[in-house]
Coordinates of N, CA and C in Angstrom, one line a residue:
K186 N 32.1 -9.9 24.3 CA 31.1 -10.8 24.9 C 31.8 -12.0 25.6
G187 N 32.7 -12.6 24.9 CA 33.4 -13.7 25.6 C 33.2 -15.1 25.1
A188 N 32.6 -15.3 23.9 CA 32.4 -16.6 23.4 C 33.7 -17.2 22.9
I189 N 34.1 -18.4 23.3 CA 35.3 -19.0 22.9 C 35.0 -20.3 22.1
E190 N 35.6 -20.5 21.0 CA 35.3 -21.7 20.2 C 36.6 -22.3 19.7
M191 N 36.8 -23.6 19.9 CA 37.9 -24.3 19.3 C 37.3 -25.2 18.2
E192 N 37.9 -25.2 17.0 CA 37.3 -26.0 16.0 C 38.5 -26.9 15.4
Q193 N 38.4 -28.2 15.6 CA 39.4 -29.1 15.1 C 40.8 -28.7 15.3
V194 N 41.1 -28.3 16.5 CA 42.5 -27.8 16.9 C 43.4 -29.0 17.1
T195 N 44.5 -29.0 16.5 CA 45.6 -29.9 16.6 C 46.9 -29.2 16.9
F196 N 47.7 -29.7 17.9 CA 48.9 -29.1 18.3 C 49.9 -30.1 18.7
S197 N 51.2 -29.9 18.3 CA 52.3 -30.6 18.8 C 53.4 -29.6 19.1
Y198 N 54.3 -30.0 20.0 CA 55.4 -29.0 20.3 C 56.6 -29.0 19.3
G199 N 56.5 -29.8 18.3 CA 57.5 -29.8 17.3 C 57.1 -30.7 16.1
P200 N 57.7 -30.5 14.9 CA 57.3 -31.2 13.8 C 57.5 -32.7 13.9
S201 N 58.5 -33.2 14.7 CA 58.7 -34.6 14.9 C 58.0 -35.1 16.2
Q202 N 57.3 -34.3 16.9 CA 56.6 -34.7 18.1 C 55.2 -35.1 17.8
P203 N 54.7 -36.1 18.6 CA 53.3 -36.5 18.4 C 52.4 -35.4 18.9
P204 N 51.2 -35.3 18.4 CA 50.2 -34.3 18.8 C 49.9 -34.4 20.3
V205 N 49.9 -33.3 21.0 CA 49.5 -33.2 22.4 C 47.9 -33.1 22.4
L206 N 47.4 -32.3 21.4 CA 46.0 -32.2 21.3 C 45.7 -32.5 19.8
E207 N 44.6 -33.2 19.6 CA 44.3 -33.6 18.2 C 42.8 -33.5 18.0
G208 N 42.3 -32.7 17.0 CA 40.9 -32.6 16.6 C 40.0 -32.1 17.7
I209 N 40.5 -31.2 18.6 CA 39.7 -30.7 19.7 C 38.7 -29.6 19.2
S210 N 37.5 -29.8 19.6 CA 36.4 -28.9 19.3 C 35.5 -28.7 20.4
F211 N 35.2 -27.4 20.8 CA 34.2 -27.1 21.8 C 33.8 -25.6 21.7
R212 N 32.8 -25.3 22.4 CA 32.3 -23.9 22.4 C 32.0 -23.5 23.9
I213 N 32.5 -22.3 24.3 CA 32.1 -21.8 25.6 C 31.4 -20.5 25.4
H214 N 30.2 -20.5 25.9 CA 29.3 -19.3 25.7 C 29.7 -18.2 26.7
P215 N 29.4 -16.9 26.3 CA 29.7 -15.8 27.2 C 29.1 -16.0 28.6
G216 N 29.9 -15.8 29.6 CA 29.5 -15.9 31.0 C 29.5 -17.3 31.5
E217 N 29.8 -18.3 30.7 CA 29.8 -19.7 31.1 C 31.2 -19.9 31.7
M218 N 31.2 -20.6 32.9 CA 32.5 -21.1 33.5 C 32.6 -22.5 33.3
I219 N 33.8 -22.9 32.9 CA 34.1 -24.4 32.7 C 35.3 -24.8 33.6
A220 N 35.5 -26.1 33.7 CA 36.7 -26.6 34.4 C 37.3 -27.5 33.3
V221 N 38.6 -27.4 33.2 CA 39.3 -28.3 32.3 C 40.0 -29.3 33.2
V222 N 39.6 -30.6 33.0 CA 40.1 -31.7 33.9 C 40.7 -32.8 33.0
G223 N 41.6 -33.5 33.6 CA 42.2 -34.6 32.9 C 43.5 -35.1 33.6
R224 N 44.0 -36.2 33.1 CA 45.3 -36.7 33.7 C 46.4 -35.8 33.5
S225 N 47.4 -36.0 34.3 CA 48.7 -35.2 34.1 C 49.2 -35.5 32.7
G226 N 49.6 -34.5 32.0 CA 50.1 -34.6 30.6 C 49.1 -34.8 29.5
S227 N 47.8 -34.6 29.9 CA 46.8 -34.8 28.9 C 46.5 -33.5 28.0
G228 N 47.2 -32.4 28.3 CA 47.0 -31.2 27.4 C 46.3 -30.1 28.0
K229 N 45.9 -30.1 29.3 CA 45.1 -29.1 29.9 C 45.9 -27.7 29.8
T230 N 47.1 -27.7 30.3 CA 47.9 -26.5 30.2 C 48.1 -26.0 28.8
T231 N 48.4 -27.0 27.9 CA 48.6 -26.6 26.5 C 47.4 -25.9 25.9
L232 N 46.2 -26.4 26.3 CA 45.0 -25.8 25.8 C 44.9 -24.3 26.2
T233 N 45.2 -24.0 27.5 CA 45.2 -22.6 27.9 C 46.3 -21.8 27.3
E234 N 47.4 -22.4 27.0 CA 48.5 -21.7 26.4 C 48.2 -21.4 24.9
L235 N 47.5 -22.2 24.3 CA 47.0 -21.9 22.9 C 46.0 -20.8 22.9
L236 N 45.1 -20.8 23.9 CA 44.1 -19.8 24.0 C 44.6 -18.4 24.1
V237 N 45.7 -18.2 24.8 CA 46.4 -16.9 25.0 C 47.5 -16.7 24.0
R238 N 47.7 -17.6 23.1 CA 48.7 -17.6 22.0 C 50.1 -17.6 22.5
L239 N 50.4 -18.4 23.5 CA 51.8 -18.6 23.9 C 52.4 -19.5 22.8
Y240 N 51.5 -20.3 22.2 CA 51.9 -21.2 21.0 C 50.8 -21.0 20.0
E241 N 51.1 -21.3 18.7 CA 50.2 -21.3 17.6 C 49.7 -22.7 17.3
V242 N 48.5 -22.9 16.9 CA 47.9 -24.2 16.6 C 48.6 -24.7 15.3
N243 N 48.7 -26.0 15.2 CA 49.2 -26.6 13.9 C 48.1 -26.6 12.9
S244 N 46.9 -26.9 13.3 CA 45.8 -26.8 12.4 C 44.5 -26.6 13.2
G245 N 43.5 -26.2 12.5 CA 42.2 -25.8 13.2 C 42.2 -24.3 13.5
V246 N 41.2 -23.9 14.2 CA 41.1 -22.5 14.5 C 40.5 -22.3 15.9
I247 N 41.0 -21.2 16.6 CA 40.4 -20.8 17.9 C 39.8 -19.4 17.7
R248 N 38.6 -19.3 18.1 CA 37.9 -18.0 17.9 C 37.5 -17.4 19.2
L249 N 37.6 -16.1 19.3 CA 37.0 -15.3 20.5 C 36.0 -14.4 19.9
D250 N 34.8 -14.5 20.3 CA 33.6 -13.8 19.7 C 33.6 -13.9 18.2
G251 N 33.8 -15.1 17.7 CA 33.7 -15.3 16.3 C 34.9 -14.9 15.4
R252 N 35.9 -14.3 16.1 CA 37.0 -13.8 15.3 C 38.3 -14.7 15.7
D253 N 38.9 -15.2 14.6 CA 40.1 -16.0 14.8 C 41.1 -15.2 15.7
I254 N 41.6 -15.9 16.7 CA 42.5 -15.2 17.7 C 43.8 -14.8 17.0
R255 N 44.2 -15.3 15.9 CA 45.4 -14.8 15.2 C 45.2 -13.4 14.6
E256 N 43.9 -13.0 14.5 CA 43.6 -11.6 14.0 C 43.7 -10.6 15.1
W257 N 43.7 -11.0 16.4 CA 43.7 -10.1 17.5 C 45.1 -9.6 17.8
R258 N 45.3 -8.3 18.2 CA 46.5 -7.9 18.7 C 46.7 -8.7 20.0
L259 N 47.9 -9.2 20.2 CA 48.2 -10.1 21.3 C 47.8 -9.5 22.7
A260 N 48.2 -8.2 22.9 CA 47.8 -7.6 24.2 C 46.3 -7.5 24.4
D261 N 45.6 -7.2 23.3 CA 44.1 -7.1 23.4 C 43.5 -8.5 23.7
L262 N 44.0 -9.5 23.0 CA 43.5 -10.8 23.3 C 43.7 -11.2 24.7
R263 N 44.9 -11.0 25.2 CA 45.2 -11.5 26.6 C 44.5 -10.7 27.7
R264 N 44.1 -9.4 27.3 CA 43.3 -8.6 28.3 C 41.9 -9.2 28.4
Q265 N 41.4 -9.9 27.4 CA 40.1 -10.5 27.3 C 39.9 -11.8 28.1
I266 N 41.0 -12.4 28.5 CA 41.0 -13.8 29.0 C 41.6 -13.8 30.4
T267 N 40.9 -14.4 31.4 CA 41.4 -14.6 32.7 C 41.4 -16.1 33.0
L268 N 42.5 -16.6 33.4 CA 42.6 -18.0 33.7 C 42.8 -18.2 35.2
V269 N 42.1 -19.1 35.8 CA 42.2 -19.4 37.3 C 42.9 -20.8 37.4
S270 N 44.1 -20.8 37.9 CA 44.8 -22.0 38.0 C 44.5 -22.7 39.4
Q271 N 44.8 -23.9 39.5 CA 44.6 -24.7 40.7 C 45.4 -24.1 41.8
D272 N 46.6 -23.6 41.5 CA 47.5 -23.2 42.6 C 47.8 -21.7 42.4
G273 N 46.8 -20.9 42.3 CA 46.9 -19.4 42.1 C 47.5 -18.8 43.3
I274 N 47.9 -17.5 43.2 CA 48.6 -16.8 44.3 C 47.7 -15.8 45.0
L275 N 47.7 -15.9 46.3 CA 47.1 -14.9 47.1 C 48.2 -14.2 47.9
F276 N 48.0 -13.0 48.2 CA 49.0 -12.3 49.0 C 48.5 -11.9 50.4
Y277 N 49.4 -11.5 51.3 CA 49.0 -11.1 52.6 C 48.1 -9.9 52.5
G278 N 46.9 -9.9 53.1 CA 46.0 -8.8 53.0 C 44.6 -9.4 53.3
S279 N 43.6 -8.6 53.0 CA 42.2 -8.9 53.2 C 41.6 -9.7 52.0
L280 N 40.5 -10.4 52.3 CA 39.8 -11.0 51.2 C 39.5 -10.0 50.1
A281 N 39.0 -8.8 50.5 CA 38.6 -7.8 49.5 C 39.8 -7.4 48.7
D282 N 41.0 -7.2 49.3 CA 42.2 -6.8 48.6 C 42.6 -7.9 47.6
N283 N 42.5 -9.1 48.0 CA 42.9 -10.2 47.1 C 41.9 -10.4 46.0
M284 N 40.6 -10.2 46.2 CA 39.6 -10.3 45.2 C 39.7 -9.2 44.2
C285 N 40.1 -8.0 44.6 CA 40.2 -6.8 43.7 C 41.5 -6.7 43.0
Y286 N 42.5 -7.6 43.4 CA 43.8 -7.5 42.8 C 43.7 -7.6 41.3
G287 N 44.3 -6.6 40.6 CA 44.3 -6.6 39.1 C 43.2 -5.8 38.5
C288 N 42.2 -5.4 39.3 CA 41.1 -4.6 38.8 C 41.6 -3.3 38.4
T289 N 41.1 -2.8 37.2 CA 41.6 -1.5 36.7 C 40.7 -0.3 37.1
S290 N 39.6 -0.6 37.8 CA 38.8 0.5 38.3 C 38.3 0.1 39.7
P291 N 37.8 1.1 40.5 CA 37.3 0.8 41.8 C 36.2 -0.2 41.8
V292 N 36.1 -1.1 42.8 CA 35.1 -2.1 42.9 C 34.1 -1.7 44.1
S293 N 32.9 -1.6 43.8 CA 31.9 -1.2 44.8 C 31.6 -2.4 45.7
P294 N 31.1 -2.2 47.0 CA 30.8 -3.3 47.9 C 29.8 -4.2 47.2
S295 N 28.8 -3.7 46.5 CA 27.8 -4.6 45.9 C 28.5 -5.5 44.8
E296 N 29.4 -4.9 44.0 CA 30.1 -5.8 43.0 C 31.0 -6.8 43.7
L297 N 31.6 -6.5 44.8 CA 32.4 -7.4 45.6 C 31.5 -8.6 46.1
E298 N 30.3 -8.2 46.6 CA 29.4 -9.3 47.1 C 28.9 -10.1 45.9
E299 N 28.6 -9.5 44.8 CA 28.1 -10.3 43.7 C 29.1 -11.3 43.2
A300 N 30.4 -10.8 43.1 CA 31.4 -11.8 42.7 C 31.6 -12.9 43.7
A301 N 31.6 -12.5 45.0 CA 31.7 -13.6 46.0 C 30.6 -14.6 45.9
A302 N 29.4 -14.1 45.7 CA 28.2 -15.0 45.5 C 28.4 -15.9 44.3
E303 N 28.8 -15.3 43.2 CA 29.0 -16.2 42.0 C 30.1 -17.2 42.2
A304 N 31.0 -16.9 43.0 CA 32.1 -17.8 43.3 C 31.8 -18.8 44.4
S305 N 30.6 -18.7 44.9 CA 30.1 -19.6 46.0 C 30.9 -19.4 47.3
L306 N 31.2 -18.1 47.6 CA 32.0 -17.7 48.7 C 31.3 -16.8 49.7
L307 N 30.2 -16.1 49.3 CA 29.6 -15.1 50.1 C 29.1 -15.6 51.4
D308 N 28.5 -16.7 51.5 CA 28.0 -17.3 52.7 C 29.1 -17.5 53.7
E309 N 30.2 -18.0 53.3 CA 31.4 -18.2 54.2 C 32.0 -16.9 54.6
I310 N 32.0 -15.9 53.7 CA 32.6 -14.6 54.1 C 31.7 -13.9 55.2
R311 N 30.4 -14.0 55.0 CA 29.4 -13.5 56.0 C 29.6 -14.1 57.4
K312 N 30.1 -15.3 57.5 CA 30.3 -15.9 58.8 C 31.6 -15.5 59.4
M313 N 32.5 -14.9 58.7 CA 33.8 -14.5 59.2 C 33.6 -13.2 60.0
P314 N 34.3 -13.1 61.2 CA 34.1 -11.9 62.0 C 34.3 -10.6 61.3
E315 N 35.3 -10.5 60.4 CA 35.6 -9.3 59.8 C 35.1 -9.3 58.3
G316 N 34.3 -10.2 57.9 CA 33.8 -10.2 56.6 C 34.8 -10.1 55.5
F317 N 34.6 -9.2 54.6 CA 35.5 -9.0 53.5 C 36.9 -8.4 53.9
Q318 N 37.0 -7.9 55.1 CA 38.2 -7.4 55.7 C 39.1 -8.5 56.4
T319 N 38.6 -9.7 56.4 CA 39.3 -10.8 57.0 C 40.6 -11.0 56.3
S320 N 41.7 -11.2 57.1 CA 43.0 -11.4 56.6 C 43.1 -12.8 56.0
V321 N 43.7 -13.0 54.9 CA 43.9 -14.3 54.3 C 45.2 -15.0 54.8
G322 N 46.1 -14.2 55.4 CA 47.4 -14.7 55.9 C 48.4 -14.7 54.7
E323 N 49.6 -15.1 55.0 CA 50.7 -15.2 54.0 C 50.3 -16.2 53.0
R324 N 50.3 -15.9 51.7 CA 49.9 -16.8 50.6 C 48.6 -17.4 50.8
G325 N 47.7 -16.8 51.6 CA 46.3 -17.3 51.7 C 46.2 -18.5 52.6
L326 N 47.2 -18.7 53.5 CA 47.3 -20.0 54.3 C 46.2 -20.0 55.4
L327 N 45.5 -18.9 55.7 CA 44.5 -19.0 56.7 C 43.1 -19.5 56.1
L328 N 43.2 -19.7 54.8 CA 42.0 -20.2 54.0 C 42.2 -21.6 53.6
S329 N 41.1 -22.3 53.4 CA 41.2 -23.7 52.9 C 41.6 -23.6 51.4
G330 N 42.0 -24.7 50.9 CA 42.3 -24.7 49.4 C 41.1 -24.3 48.6
G331 N 40.0 -24.8 48.9 CA 38.8 -24.5 48.2 C 38.4 -23.0 48.3
Q332 N 38.6 -22.4 49.5 CA 38.3 -21.0 49.7 C 39.3 -20.2 48.9
R333 N 40.6 -20.6 48.8 CA 41.6 -19.8 48.0 C 41.2 -19.8 46.6
Q334 N 40.8 -21.0 46.1 CA 40.4 -21.1 44.7 C 39.2 -20.2 44.4
R335 N 38.2 -20.2 45.3 CA 37.0 -19.4 45.1 C 37.3 -17.9 45.1
V336 N 38.3 -17.5 46.0 CA 38.8 -16.1 46.0 C 39.3 -15.7 44.6
M337 N 40.1 -16.7 44.0 CA 40.7 -16.4 42.7 C 39.6 -16.4 41.6
I338 N 38.6 -17.2 41.8 CA 37.4 -17.1 40.8 C 36.7 -15.8 40.9
A339 N 36.5 -15.3 42.2 CA 35.9 -14.0 42.4 C 36.8 -12.9 41.7
R340 N 38.1 -13.0 41.9 CA 39.0 -12.1 41.3 C 38.8 -12.1 39.8
A341 N 38.8 -13.2 39.2 CA 38.6 -13.3 37.7 C 37.3 -12.7 37.3
L342 N 36.2 -12.9 38.1 CA 34.9 -12.3 37.7 C 35.0 -10.8 37.8
L343 N 35.7 -10.2 38.8 CA 35.8 -8.8 38.9 C 36.6 -8.1 37.9
R344 N 37.5 -8.8 37.3 CA 38.4 -8.3 36.2 C 37.6 -8.1 35.0

């Protein structure tokens, strides 16, 4: 389903290091999209690294669909989670190719449109002469920063 819950999570990078995160609690409902924002060094990346178990929490618990993530096989856990970074990678090819990158099964045109709509990209794609077949250029440089990010959001939704 995709419910994520952090309950009183505390983490530091070493026993003599101060906590990077302390007493963090929140819940993300299935299908809900969030943005993690904060100053540089405030723990945003650490939060995502804990979620995919690159590190283990010092105290507290992180749950996926009500189950402690420490009980999940690591490969299964990581297959359930898609992160969209601020500086994600696009490759030379079409919008459709970039949106479908990493998909394990074929994507229908209607699924492509639905993901683009959910990522607030469909109206812009419809204005492009070649629509979903429009080239994004090398590393997506023919798109604005916001468009690149929305392509990556659509990619995450399709996975």
